[in-house]
Amino acid sequence: MPQKRWNDHLMSRRAVLRHGANGLLAGAALWALPSVAWGRQAWERLDETRAIVDGRTPTGRGITLDLPSVSEDGASVRLTVSVDSPMSSDDYVEAIHLYALGNPSPPIATFRLTPRAGKAEITTRVRLNESQTVVALAEMSDGSVRVAEQRPRVTVSGCLIREETYGNGSDDTLPEPRVRMPRRLAAGEPGEIITLLNHPMETGLREDADGETIPQRIIERFRAELDGETVIDAELARSLAADPYIRFYFRAEEEGELYLLWQEDSGATAESRQSVSPG
């Protein structure tokens, strides 16, 4: 091959290699971008979440979803969702929806809030069947929607529910819930409250030793009221962990009573009444 053609040939090969390498780098960079860069987020894959969004354009600003990056036990994974909001009468979070997209039953819970909450932050524990994407959607009083997504890794499936004995209740009542809250609150400031109910949250998806399906038995509703006014009203689903635990906030201006209600799908209930004394 003549020298000129040989040099041209080398230059062409170098150009191809250079452009090819650049192409590979560009491709790698695109793969590294979050799903939103492709115009498709995880929430768009689920009918329930698309129905909540209902044609609106969600934003990722002003909402935080926090889960451990790695969980050794998927049966009980701590989750916190918080939304930036003054929680005033004309600017507040109306609802927070939680979904685990890789679970056999994706819904976790929907928490409907009022300005009485004072702070839009919820902590609970969830079951995760596998490593997957968890989605939080917040509906605001102005009609906007916020979305947050996290993808925690799970070492042991949350479907492997521990065998425990649950009792202390009758056919129409449940065990007394545990409640922890400040003895005194600052008037008008959000106060933290933690409540837990001893309950199996049986999903209806497991089988016993004889291969028979264990009937579903879940807490399907939680409600908190301050002097008859709703603070939070929650619809709970099978993806909530056993011994359901809810940490939330409420705001009181004067002395009163905080009423908590847990309700099972059988109709059985558990109640707690707590005196509130803002200082």
PDB file of C-alpha atoms in Angstrom:
ATOM      1  CA  MET A   1       0.000   0.000   0.000  1.00  0.00           C
ATOM      2  CA  PRO A   2       1.413   3.479  -0.953  1.00  0.00           C
ATOM      3  CA  GLN A   3       2.590   5.535   1.999  1.00  0.00           C
ATOM      4  CA  LYS A   4      -0.108   8.225   1.593  1.00  0.00           C
ATOM      5  CA  ARG A   5      -2.933   5.690   1.456  1.00  0.00           C
ATOM      6  CA  TRP A   6      -1.410   3.858   4.431  1.00  0.00           C
ATOM      7  CA  ASN A   7      -1.279   7.117   6.463  1.00  0.00           C
ATOM      8  CA  ASP A   8      -4.873   7.930   5.471  1.00  0.00           C
ATOM      9  CA  HIS A   9      -5.862   4.416   6.491  1.00  0.00           C
ATOM     10  CA  LEU A  10      -4.247   4.814   9.919  1.00  0.00           C
ATOM     11  CA  MET A  11      -5.904   8.189  10.418  1.00  0.00           C
ATOM     12  CA  SER A  12      -9.303   6.721   9.527  1.00  0.00           C
ATOM     13  CA  ARG A  13      -8.830   3.861  11.967  1.00  0.00           C
ATOM     14  CA  ARG A  14      -7.778   6.286  14.684  1.00  0.00           C
ATOM     15  CA  ALA A  15     -10.796   8.477  13.977  1.00  0.00           C
ATOM     16  CA  VAL A  16     -13.132   5.490  14.180  1.00  0.00           C
ATOM     17  CA  LEU A  17     -11.551   4.311  17.418  1.00  0.00           C
ATOM     18  CA  ARG A  18     -11.613   7.805  18.863  1.00  0.00           C
ATOM     19  CA  HIS A  19     -15.245   8.376  17.927  1.00  0.00           C
ATOM     20  CA  GLY A  20     -16.153   4.882  19.010  1.00  0.00           C
ATOM     21  CA  ALA A  21     -14.581   5.417  22.424  1.00  0.00           C
ATOM     22  CA  ASN A  22     -16.363   8.735  22.735  1.00  0.00           C
ATOM     23  CA  GLY A  23     -19.589   7.014  21.789  1.00  0.00           C
ATOM     24  CA  LEU A  24     -19.073   4.380  24.451  1.00  0.00           C
ATOM     25  CA  LEU A  25     -18.354   7.061  27.042  1.00  0.00           C
ATOM     26  CA  ALA A  26     -21.439   8.957  26.003  1.00  0.00           C
ATOM     27  CA  GLY A  27     -23.498   5.807  26.240  1.00  0.00           C
ATOM     28  CA  ALA A  28     -22.121   5.078  29.691  1.00  0.00           C
ATOM     29  CA  ALA A  29     -22.935   8.597  30.784  1.00  0.00           C
ATOM     30  CA  LEU A  30     -26.510   8.224  29.566  1.00  0.00           C
ATOM     31  CA  TRP A  31     -26.936   4.946  31.428  1.00  0.00           C
ATOM     32  CA  ALA A  32     -25.688   6.674  34.583  1.00  0.00           C
ATOM     33  CA  LEU A  33     -28.427   9.307  34.406  1.00  0.00           C
ATOM     34  CA  PRO A  34     -31.507   8.821  36.604  1.00  0.00           C
ATOM     35  CA  SER A  35     -34.690   7.460  35.071  1.00  0.00           C
ATOM     36  CA  VAL A  36     -36.188  10.953  34.826  1.00  0.00           C
ATOM     37  CA  ALA A  37     -33.587  11.738  32.123  1.00  0.00           C
ATOM     38  CA  TRP A  38     -35.276   9.146  29.916  1.00  0.00           C
ATOM     39  CA  GLY A  39     -38.659  10.741  30.555  1.00  0.00           C
ATOM     40  CA  ARG A  40     -39.896   7.811  32.632  1.00  0.00           C
ATOM     41  CA  GLN A  41     -39.877   7.369  36.401  1.00  0.00           C
ATOM     42  CA  ALA A  42     -40.726   4.304  38.461  1.00  0.00           C
ATOM     43  CA  TRP A  43     -44.144   5.629  39.528  1.00  0.00           C
ATOM     44  CA  GLU A  44     -45.224   5.632  35.880  1.00  0.00           C
ATOM     45  CA  ARG A  45     -45.079   1.816  35.832  1.00  0.00           C
ATOM     46  CA  LEU A  46     -47.947   1.350  38.303  1.00  0.00           C
ATOM     47  CA  ASP A  47     -51.633   1.938  37.571  1.00  0.00           C
ATOM     48  CA  GLU A  48     -52.357   3.127  41.120  1.00  0.00           C
ATOM     49  CA  THR A  49     -49.668   5.808  41.121  1.00  0.00           C
ATOM     50  CA  ARG A  50     -50.568   6.997  37.623  1.00  0.00           C
ATOM     51  CA  ALA A  51     -54.166   7.369  38.818  1.00  0.00           C
ATOM     52  CA  ILE A  52     -53.030   9.546  41.752  1.00  0.00           C
ATOM     53  CA  VAL A  53     -50.947  11.785  39.490  1.00  0.00           C
ATOM     54  CA  ASP A  54     -53.888  11.950  37.052  1.00  0.00           C
ATOM     55  CA  GLY A  55     -52.218  13.945  34.303  1.00  0.00           C
ATOM     56  CA  ARG A  56     -50.363  16.332  36.582  1.00  0.00           C
ATOM     57  CA  THR A  57     -46.583  16.804  36.372  1.00  0.00           C
ATOM     58  CA  PRO A  58     -44.942  15.755  39.667  1.00  0.00           C
ATOM     59  CA  THR A  59     -41.894  17.521  41.014  1.00  0.00           C
ATOM     60  CA  GLY A  60     -39.118  16.017  43.101  1.00  0.00           C
ATOM     61  CA  ARG A  61     -38.564  19.233  45.032  1.00  0.00           C
ATOM     62  CA  GLY A  62     -39.694  19.546  48.628  1.00  0.00           C
ATOM     63  CA  ILE A  63     -40.090  15.850  49.405  1.00  0.00           C
ATOM     64  CA  THR A  64     -37.639  13.382  50.973  1.00  0.00           C
ATOM     65  CA  LEU A  65     -37.935   9.585  51.162  1.00  0.00           C
ATOM     66  CA  ASP A  66     -35.446   7.876  53.464  1.00  0.00           C
ATOM     67  CA  LEU A  67     -34.780   4.129  53.698  1.00  0.00           C
ATOM     68  CA  PRO A  68     -31.591   2.181  54.518  1.00  0.00           C
ATOM     69  CA  SER A  69     -29.510   1.632  51.381  1.00  0.00           C
ATOM     70  CA  VAL A  70     -29.151  -2.027  52.410  1.00  0.00           C
ATOM     71  CA  SER A  71     -31.530  -3.981  54.677  1.00  0.00           C
ATOM     72  CA  GLU A  72     -30.566  -7.425  55.956  1.00  0.00           C
ATOM     73  CA  ASP A  73     -34.184  -8.170  56.930  1.00  0.00           C
ATOM     74  CA  GLY A  74     -36.840  -7.193  54.409  1.00  0.00           C
ATOM     75  CA  ALA A  75     -39.612  -8.076  56.881  1.00  0.00           C
ATOM     76  CA  SER A  76     -39.170  -4.791  58.739  1.00  0.00           C
ATOM     77  CA  VAL A  77     -37.536  -1.846  56.971  1.00  0.00           C
ATOM     78  CA  ARG A  78     -37.720   1.616  58.501  1.00  0.00           C
ATOM     79  CA  LEU A  79     -39.092   4.290  56.171  1.00  0.00           C
ATOM     80  CA  THR A  80     -39.430   8.036  56.697  1.00  0.00           C
ATOM     81  CA  VAL A  81     -41.081  10.460  54.312  1.00  0.00           C
ATOM     82  CA  SER A  82     -41.124  14.203  54.897  1.00  0.00           C
ATOM     83  CA  VAL A  83     -42.597  17.045  52.854  1.00  0.00           C
ATOM     84  CA  ASP A  84     -41.672  20.721  53.120  1.00  0.00           C
ATOM     85  CA  SER A  85     -44.865  22.545  54.048  1.00  0.00           C
ATOM     86  CA  PRO A  86     -46.009  25.171  56.570  1.00  0.00           C
ATOM     87  CA  MET A  87     -49.072  22.958  57.244  1.00  0.00           C
ATOM     88  CA  SER A  88     -51.230  26.064  57.471  1.00  0.00           C
ATOM     89  CA  SER A  89     -54.936  26.214  56.735  1.00  0.00           C
ATOM     90  CA  ASP A  90     -54.322  27.317  53.140  1.00  0.00           C
ATOM     91  CA  ASP A  91     -51.025  25.528  52.400  1.00  0.00           C
ATOM     92  CA  TYR A  92     -50.632  21.961  53.574  1.00  0.00           C
ATOM     93  CA  VAL A  93     -50.044  18.346  52.546  1.00  0.00           C
ATOM     94  CA  GLU A  94     -53.346  16.612  51.885  1.00  0.00           C
ATOM     95  CA  ALA A  95     -52.041  13.057  51.431  1.00  0.00           C
ATOM     96  CA  ILE A  96     -48.877  10.968  51.325  1.00  0.00           C
ATOM     97  CA  HIS A  97     -49.033   7.711  49.341  1.00  0.00           C
ATOM     98  CA  LEU A  98     -46.409   4.964  49.692  1.00  0.00           C
ATOM     99  CA  TYR A  99     -45.792   2.058  47.302  1.00  0.00           C
ATOM    100  CA  ALA A 100     -43.293  -0.820  47.066  1.00  0.00           C
ATOM    101  CA  LEU A 101     -43.257  -1.600  43.354  1.00  0.00           C
ATOM    102  CA  GLY A 102     -41.622  -5.047  43.660  1.00  0.00           C
ATOM    103  CA  ASN A 103     -44.006  -6.451  46.272  1.00  0.00           C
ATOM    104  CA  PRO A 104     -46.830  -8.862  45.338  1.00  0.00           C
ATOM    105  CA  SER A 105     -49.143  -6.149  46.689  1.00  0.00           C
ATOM    106  CA  PRO A 106     -47.431  -2.759  46.065  1.00  0.00           C
ATOM    107  CA  PRO A 107     -49.564  -0.406  48.242  1.00  0.00           C
ATOM    108  CA  ILE A 108     -48.030   0.300  51.655  1.00  0.00           C
ATOM    109  CA  ALA A 109     -50.208   3.070  53.056  1.00  0.00           C
ATOM    110  CA  THR A 110     -51.942   6.360  52.374  1.00  0.00           C
ATOM    111  CA  PHE A 111     -51.734   9.010  55.090  1.00  0.00           C
ATOM    112  CA  ARG A 112     -54.270  11.836  54.828  1.00  0.00           C
ATOM    113  CA  LEU A 113     -53.154  14.869  56.820  1.00  0.00           C
ATOM    114  CA  THR A 114     -54.713  18.106  58.000  1.00  0.00           C
ATOM    115  CA  PRO A 115     -53.111  21.361  59.229  1.00  0.00           C
ATOM    116  CA  ARG A 116     -53.554  19.944  62.752  1.00  0.00           C
ATOM    117  CA  ALA A 117     -50.535  17.737  62.047  1.00  0.00           C
ATOM    118  CA  GLY A 118     -48.237  20.764  62.141  1.00  0.00           C
ATOM    119  CA  LYS A 119     -45.460  18.860  60.371  1.00  0.00           C
ATOM    120  CA  ALA A 120     -45.687  16.628  57.307  1.00  0.00           C
ATOM    121  CA  GLU A 121     -43.404  13.782  58.339  1.00  0.00           C
ATOM    122  CA  ILE A 122     -44.275  10.105  58.776  1.00  0.00           C
ATOM    123  CA  THR A 123     -42.106   7.198  59.892  1.00  0.00           C
ATOM    124  CA  THR A 124     -43.200   3.572  59.712  1.00  0.00           C
ATOM    125  CA  ARG A 125     -41.857   0.092  58.952  1.00  0.00           C
ATOM    126  CA  VAL A 126     -42.516  -1.772  55.718  1.00  0.00           C
ATOM    127  CA  ARG A 127     -42.085  -5.208  54.175  1.00  0.00           C
ATOM    128  CA  LEU A 128     -39.932  -5.462  51.066  1.00  0.00           C
ATOM    129  CA  ASN A 129     -40.073  -8.713  49.129  1.00  0.00           C
ATOM    130  CA  GLU A 130     -36.833  -7.976  47.268  1.00  0.00           C
ATOM    131  CA  SER A 131     -34.508  -5.180  46.221  1.00  0.00           C
ATOM    132  CA  GLN A 132     -36.846  -2.770  44.487  1.00  0.00           C
ATOM    133  CA  THR A 133     -38.053   0.799  44.057  1.00  0.00           C
ATOM    134  CA  VAL A 134     -40.144   2.431  46.775  1.00  0.00           C
ATOM    135  CA  VAL A 135     -42.223   5.447  45.755  1.00  0.00           C
ATOM    136  CA  ALA A 136     -43.701   8.295  47.813  1.00  0.00           C
ATOM    137  CA  LEU A 137     -46.263  10.678  46.305  1.00  0.00           C
ATOM    138  CA  ALA A 138     -47.456  13.775  48.146  1.00  0.00           C
ATOM    139  CA  GLU A 139     -50.625  15.603  47.112  1.00  0.00           C
ATOM    140  CA  MET A 140     -50.604  19.261  48.111  1.00  0.00           C
ATOM    141  CA  SER A 141     -53.555  21.514  48.926  1.00  0.00           C
ATOM    142  CA  ASP A 142     -52.768  23.675  45.865  1.00  0.00           C
ATOM    143  CA  GLY A 143     -53.296  20.674  43.578  1.00  0.00           C
ATOM    144  CA  SER A 144     -49.616  19.954  42.886  1.00  0.00           C
ATOM    145  CA  VAL A 145     -47.932  16.566  43.330  1.00  0.00           C
ATOM    146  CA  ARG A 146     -44.458  15.752  44.609  1.00  0.00           C
ATOM    147  CA  VAL A 147     -42.668  12.451  44.102  1.00  0.00           C
ATOM    148  CA  ALA A 148     -39.639  10.734  45.622  1.00  0.00           C
ATOM    149  CA  GLU A 149     -38.165   7.341  44.760  1.00  0.00           C
ATOM    150  CA  GLN A 150     -35.564   5.158  46.456  1.00  0.00           C
ATOM    151  CA  ARG A 151     -34.195   1.737  45.560  1.00  0.00           C
ATOM    152  CA  PRO A 152     -33.051  -0.089  48.721  1.00  0.00           C
ATOM    153  CA  ARG A 153     -31.282  -3.450  48.532  1.00  0.00           C
ATOM    154  CA  VAL A 154     -32.766  -6.335  50.518  1.00  0.00           C
ATOM    155  CA  THR A 155     -30.738  -9.351  51.644  1.00  0.00           C
ATOM    156  CA  VAL A 156     -33.536 -11.531  53.067  1.00  0.00           C
ATOM    157  CA  SER A 157     -37.037 -11.352  51.587  1.00  0.00           C
ATOM    158  CA  GLY A 158     -39.737  -9.735  53.675  1.00  0.00           C
ATOM    159  CA  CYS A 159     -42.060 -12.600  52.717  1.00  0.00           C
ATOM    160  CA  LEU A 160     -40.216 -14.793  55.218  1.00  0.00           C
ATOM    161  CA  ILE A 161     -42.370 -13.640  58.122  1.00  0.00           C
ATOM    162  CA  ARG A 162     -41.251 -14.669  61.573  1.00  0.00           C
ATOM    163  CA  GLU A 163     -43.459 -17.112  63.438  1.00  0.00           C
ATOM    164  CA  GLU A 164     -44.782 -15.251  66.466  1.00  0.00           C
ATOM    165  CA  THR A 165     -47.774 -15.560  68.752  1.00  0.00           C
ATOM    166  CA  TYR A 166     -50.276 -12.723  68.743  1.00  0.00           C
ATOM    167  CA  GLY A 167     -53.014 -12.532  71.286  1.00  0.00           C
ATOM    168  CA  ASN A 168     -54.352 -10.411  74.115  1.00  0.00           C
ATOM    169  CA  GLY A 169     -57.428  -9.480  72.127  1.00  0.00           C
ATOM    170  CA  SER A 170     -60.986 -10.806  71.736  1.00  0.00           C
ATOM    171  CA  ASP A 171     -63.055 -11.210  68.595  1.00  0.00           C
ATOM    172  CA  ASP A 172     -63.943  -7.509  68.495  1.00  0.00           C
ATOM    173  CA  THR A 173     -60.975  -5.897  70.239  1.00  0.00           C
ATOM    174  CA  LEU A 174     -57.230  -5.740  69.719  1.00  0.00           C
ATOM    175  CA  PRO A 175     -54.354  -5.474  72.218  1.00  0.00           C
ATOM    176  CA  GLU A 176     -53.906  -2.061  73.777  1.00  0.00           C
ATOM    177  CA  PRO A 177     -51.639   0.088  71.575  1.00  0.00           C
ATOM    178  CA  ARG A 178     -48.393   1.455  72.927  1.00  0.00           C
ATOM    179  CA  VAL A 179     -48.038   5.233  72.805  1.00  0.00           C
ATOM    180  CA  ARG A 180     -45.135   7.573  73.508  1.00  0.00           C
ATOM    181  CA  MET A 181     -45.466  11.328  73.413  1.00  0.00           C
ATOM    182  CA  PRO A 182     -44.097  14.375  75.270  1.00  0.00           C
ATOM    183  CA  ARG A 183     -45.672  15.076  78.640  1.00  0.00           C
ATOM    184  CA  ARG A 184     -45.886  18.726  77.732  1.00  0.00           C
ATOM    185  CA  LEU A 185     -45.882  20.451  74.369  1.00  0.00           C
ATOM    186  CA  ALA A 186     -45.031  23.945  73.237  1.00  0.00           C
ATOM    187  CA  ALA A 187     -48.326  25.611  72.323  1.00  0.00           C
ATOM    188  CA  GLY A 188     -48.722  25.806  68.554  1.00  0.00           C
ATOM    189  CA  GLU A 189     -45.559  23.800  67.865  1.00  0.00           C
ATOM    190  CA  PRO A 190     -45.610  20.284  66.340  1.00  0.00           C
ATOM    191  CA  GLY A 191     -45.183  17.517  68.897  1.00  0.00           C
ATOM    192  CA  GLU A 192     -43.897  14.039  68.024  1.00  0.00           C
ATOM    193  CA  ILE A 193     -45.939  10.955  68.873  1.00  0.00           C
ATOM    194  CA  ILE A 194     -45.018   7.290  68.358  1.00  0.00           C
ATOM    195  CA  THR A 195     -47.553   4.475  68.509  1.00  0.00           C
ATOM    196  CA  LEU A 196     -47.231   0.726  67.959  1.00  0.00           C
ATOM    197  CA  LEU A 197     -49.728  -2.131  67.899  1.00  0.00           C
ATOM    198  CA  ASN A 198     -48.806  -5.776  68.492  1.00  0.00           C
ATOM    199  CA  HIS A 199     -50.283  -7.392  65.374  1.00  0.00           C
ATOM    200  CA  PRO A 200     -49.132  -9.942  62.738  1.00  0.00           C
ATOM    201  CA  MET A 201     -50.285  -8.011  59.631  1.00  0.00           C
ATOM    202  CA  GLU A 202     -50.897 -11.405  58.022  1.00  0.00           C
ATOM    203  CA  THR A 203     -50.899 -10.883  54.253  1.00  0.00           C
ATOM    204  CA  GLY A 204     -53.017 -13.828  53.115  1.00  0.00           C
ATOM    205  CA  LEU A 205     -50.141 -14.912  50.846  1.00  0.00           C
ATOM    206  CA  ARG A 206     -48.445 -17.385  53.189  1.00  0.00           C
ATOM    207  CA  GLU A 207     -49.117 -21.077  53.744  1.00  0.00           C
ATOM    208  CA  ASP A 208     -49.012 -22.993  57.008  1.00  0.00           C
ATOM    209  CA  ALA A 209     -47.124 -26.268  57.611  1.00  0.00           C
ATOM    210  CA  ASP A 210     -49.978 -28.214  55.965  1.00  0.00           C
ATOM    211  CA  GLY A 211     -49.898 -26.095  52.822  1.00  0.00           C
ATOM    212  CA  GLU A 212     -53.104 -24.259  53.679  1.00  0.00           C
ATOM    213  CA  THR A 213     -53.294 -20.524  52.992  1.00  0.00           C
ATOM    214  CA  ILE A 214     -53.224 -18.467  56.177  1.00  0.00           C
ATOM    215  CA  PRO A 215     -56.152 -16.011  56.018  1.00  0.00           C
ATOM    216  CA  GLN A 216     -55.415 -12.328  55.661  1.00  0.00           C
ATOM    217  CA  ARG A 217     -55.502 -10.360  58.890  1.00  0.00           C
ATOM    218  CA  ILE A 218     -54.293  -6.782  58.669  1.00  0.00           C
ATOM    219  CA  ILE A 219     -54.759  -3.413  60.311  1.00  0.00           C
ATOM    220  CA  GLU A 220     -56.445  -1.471  57.539  1.00  0.00           C
ATOM    221  CA  ARG A 221     -56.982   1.894  59.187  1.00  0.00           C
ATOM    222  CA  PHE A 222     -55.318   4.222  61.678  1.00  0.00           C
ATOM    223  CA  ARG A 223     -56.811   7.523  62.797  1.00  0.00           C
ATOM    224  CA  ALA A 224     -55.711  10.291  65.164  1.00  0.00           C
ATOM    225  CA  GLU A 225     -58.025  13.068  66.355  1.00  0.00           C
ATOM    226  CA  LEU A 226     -57.380  16.062  68.586  1.00  0.00           C
ATOM    227  CA  ASP A 227     -60.561  17.104  70.392  1.00  0.00           C
ATOM    228  CA  GLY A 228     -62.632  15.595  67.607  1.00  0.00           C
ATOM    229  CA  GLU A 229     -60.655  17.174  64.750  1.00  0.00           C
ATOM    230  CA  THR A 230     -58.729  14.880  62.411  1.00  0.00           C
ATOM    231  CA  VAL A 231     -54.942  15.049  62.605  1.00  0.00           C
ATOM    232  CA  ILE A 232     -54.186  12.066  60.387  1.00  0.00           C
ATOM    233  CA  ASP A 233     -56.332   9.380  58.768  1.00  0.00           C
ATOM    234  CA  ALA A 234     -54.412   6.448  57.291  1.00  0.00           C
ATOM    235  CA  GLU A 235     -55.354   3.552  55.030  1.00  0.00           C
ATOM    236  CA  LEU A 236     -52.898   0.708  55.675  1.00  0.00           C
ATOM    237  CA  ALA A 237     -52.139  -2.223  53.369  1.00  0.00           C
ATOM    238  CA  ARG A 238     -50.416  -5.615  53.359  1.00  0.00           C
ATOM    239  CA  SER A 239     -46.949  -4.217  52.676  1.00  0.00           C
ATOM    240  CA  LEU A 240     -46.836  -2.603  56.122  1.00  0.00           C
ATOM    241  CA  ALA A 241     -44.647  -4.626  58.504  1.00  0.00           C
ATOM    242  CA  ALA A 242     -45.929  -6.707  61.391  1.00  0.00           C
ATOM    243  CA  ASP A 243     -46.386  -4.840  64.669  1.00  0.00           C
ATOM    244  CA  PRO A 244     -47.341  -1.675  62.770  1.00  0.00           C
ATOM    245  CA  TYR A 245     -45.503   1.383  63.984  1.00  0.00           C
ATOM    246  CA  ILE A 246     -46.349   4.980  63.115  1.00  0.00           C
ATOM    247  CA  ARG A 247     -44.473   8.115  64.101  1.00  0.00           C
ATOM    248  CA  PHE A 248     -46.199  11.384  63.256  1.00  0.00           C
ATOM    249  CA  TYR A 249     -46.776  14.932  64.543  1.00  0.00           C
ATOM    250  CA  PHE A 250     -49.684  16.983  65.833  1.00  0.00           C
ATOM    251  CA  ARG A 251     -50.102  20.605  66.875  1.00  0.00           C
ATOM    252  CA  ALA A 252     -52.138  21.729  69.875  1.00  0.00           C
ATOM    253  CA  GLU A 253     -52.949  25.260  71.012  1.00  0.00           C
ATOM    254  CA  GLU A 254     -54.532  24.363  74.344  1.00  0.00           C
ATOM    255  CA  GLU A 255     -55.243  21.454  76.662  1.00  0.00           C
ATOM    256  CA  GLY A 256     -57.232  18.638  75.147  1.00  0.00           C
ATOM    257  CA  GLU A 257     -57.328  14.957  74.297  1.00  0.00           C
ATOM    258  CA  LEU A 258     -55.623  13.032  71.514  1.00  0.00           C
ATOM    259  CA  TYR A 259     -57.646  10.007  70.411  1.00  0.00           C
ATOM    260  CA  LEU A 260     -56.014   7.135  68.489  1.00  0.00           C
ATOM    261  CA  LEU A 261     -57.891   4.373  66.684  1.00  0.00           C
ATOM    262  CA  TRP A 262     -56.511   1.207  65.072  1.00  0.00           C
ATOM    263  CA  GLN A 263     -58.959  -0.907  63.060  1.00  0.00           C
ATOM    264  CA  GLU A 264     -58.493  -4.446  61.726  1.00  0.00           C
ATOM    265  CA  ASP A 265     -60.097  -5.710  58.519  1.00  0.00           C
ATOM    266  CA  SER A 266     -62.251  -7.952  60.723  1.00  0.00           C
ATOM    267  CA  GLY A 267     -63.752  -4.860  62.343  1.00  0.00           C
ATOM    268  CA  ALA A 268     -61.864  -5.327  65.638  1.00  0.00           C
ATOM    269  CA  THR A 269     -60.472  -2.089  67.075  1.00  0.00           C
ATOM    270  CA  ALA A 270     -57.932  -0.752  69.551  1.00  0.00           C
ATOM    271  CA  GLU A 271     -58.167   2.719  71.071  1.00  0.00           C
ATOM    272  CA  SER A 272     -56.020   5.053  73.128  1.00  0.00           C
ATOM    273  CA  ARG A 273     -56.760   8.438  74.685  1.00  0.00           C
ATOM    274  CA  GLN A 274     -53.920  10.755  75.677  1.00  0.00           C
ATOM    275  CA  SER A 275     -54.155  14.021  77.581  1.00  0.00           C
ATOM    276  CA  VAL A 276     -52.481  16.956  75.845  1.00  0.00           C
ATOM    277  CA  SER A 277     -51.108  19.879  77.880  1.00  0.00           C
ATOM    278  CA  PRO A 278     -49.378  22.584  75.819  1.00  0.00           C
ATOM    279  CA  GLY A 279     -47.131  24.824  77.902  1.00  0.00           C
TER     280      GLY A 279
END
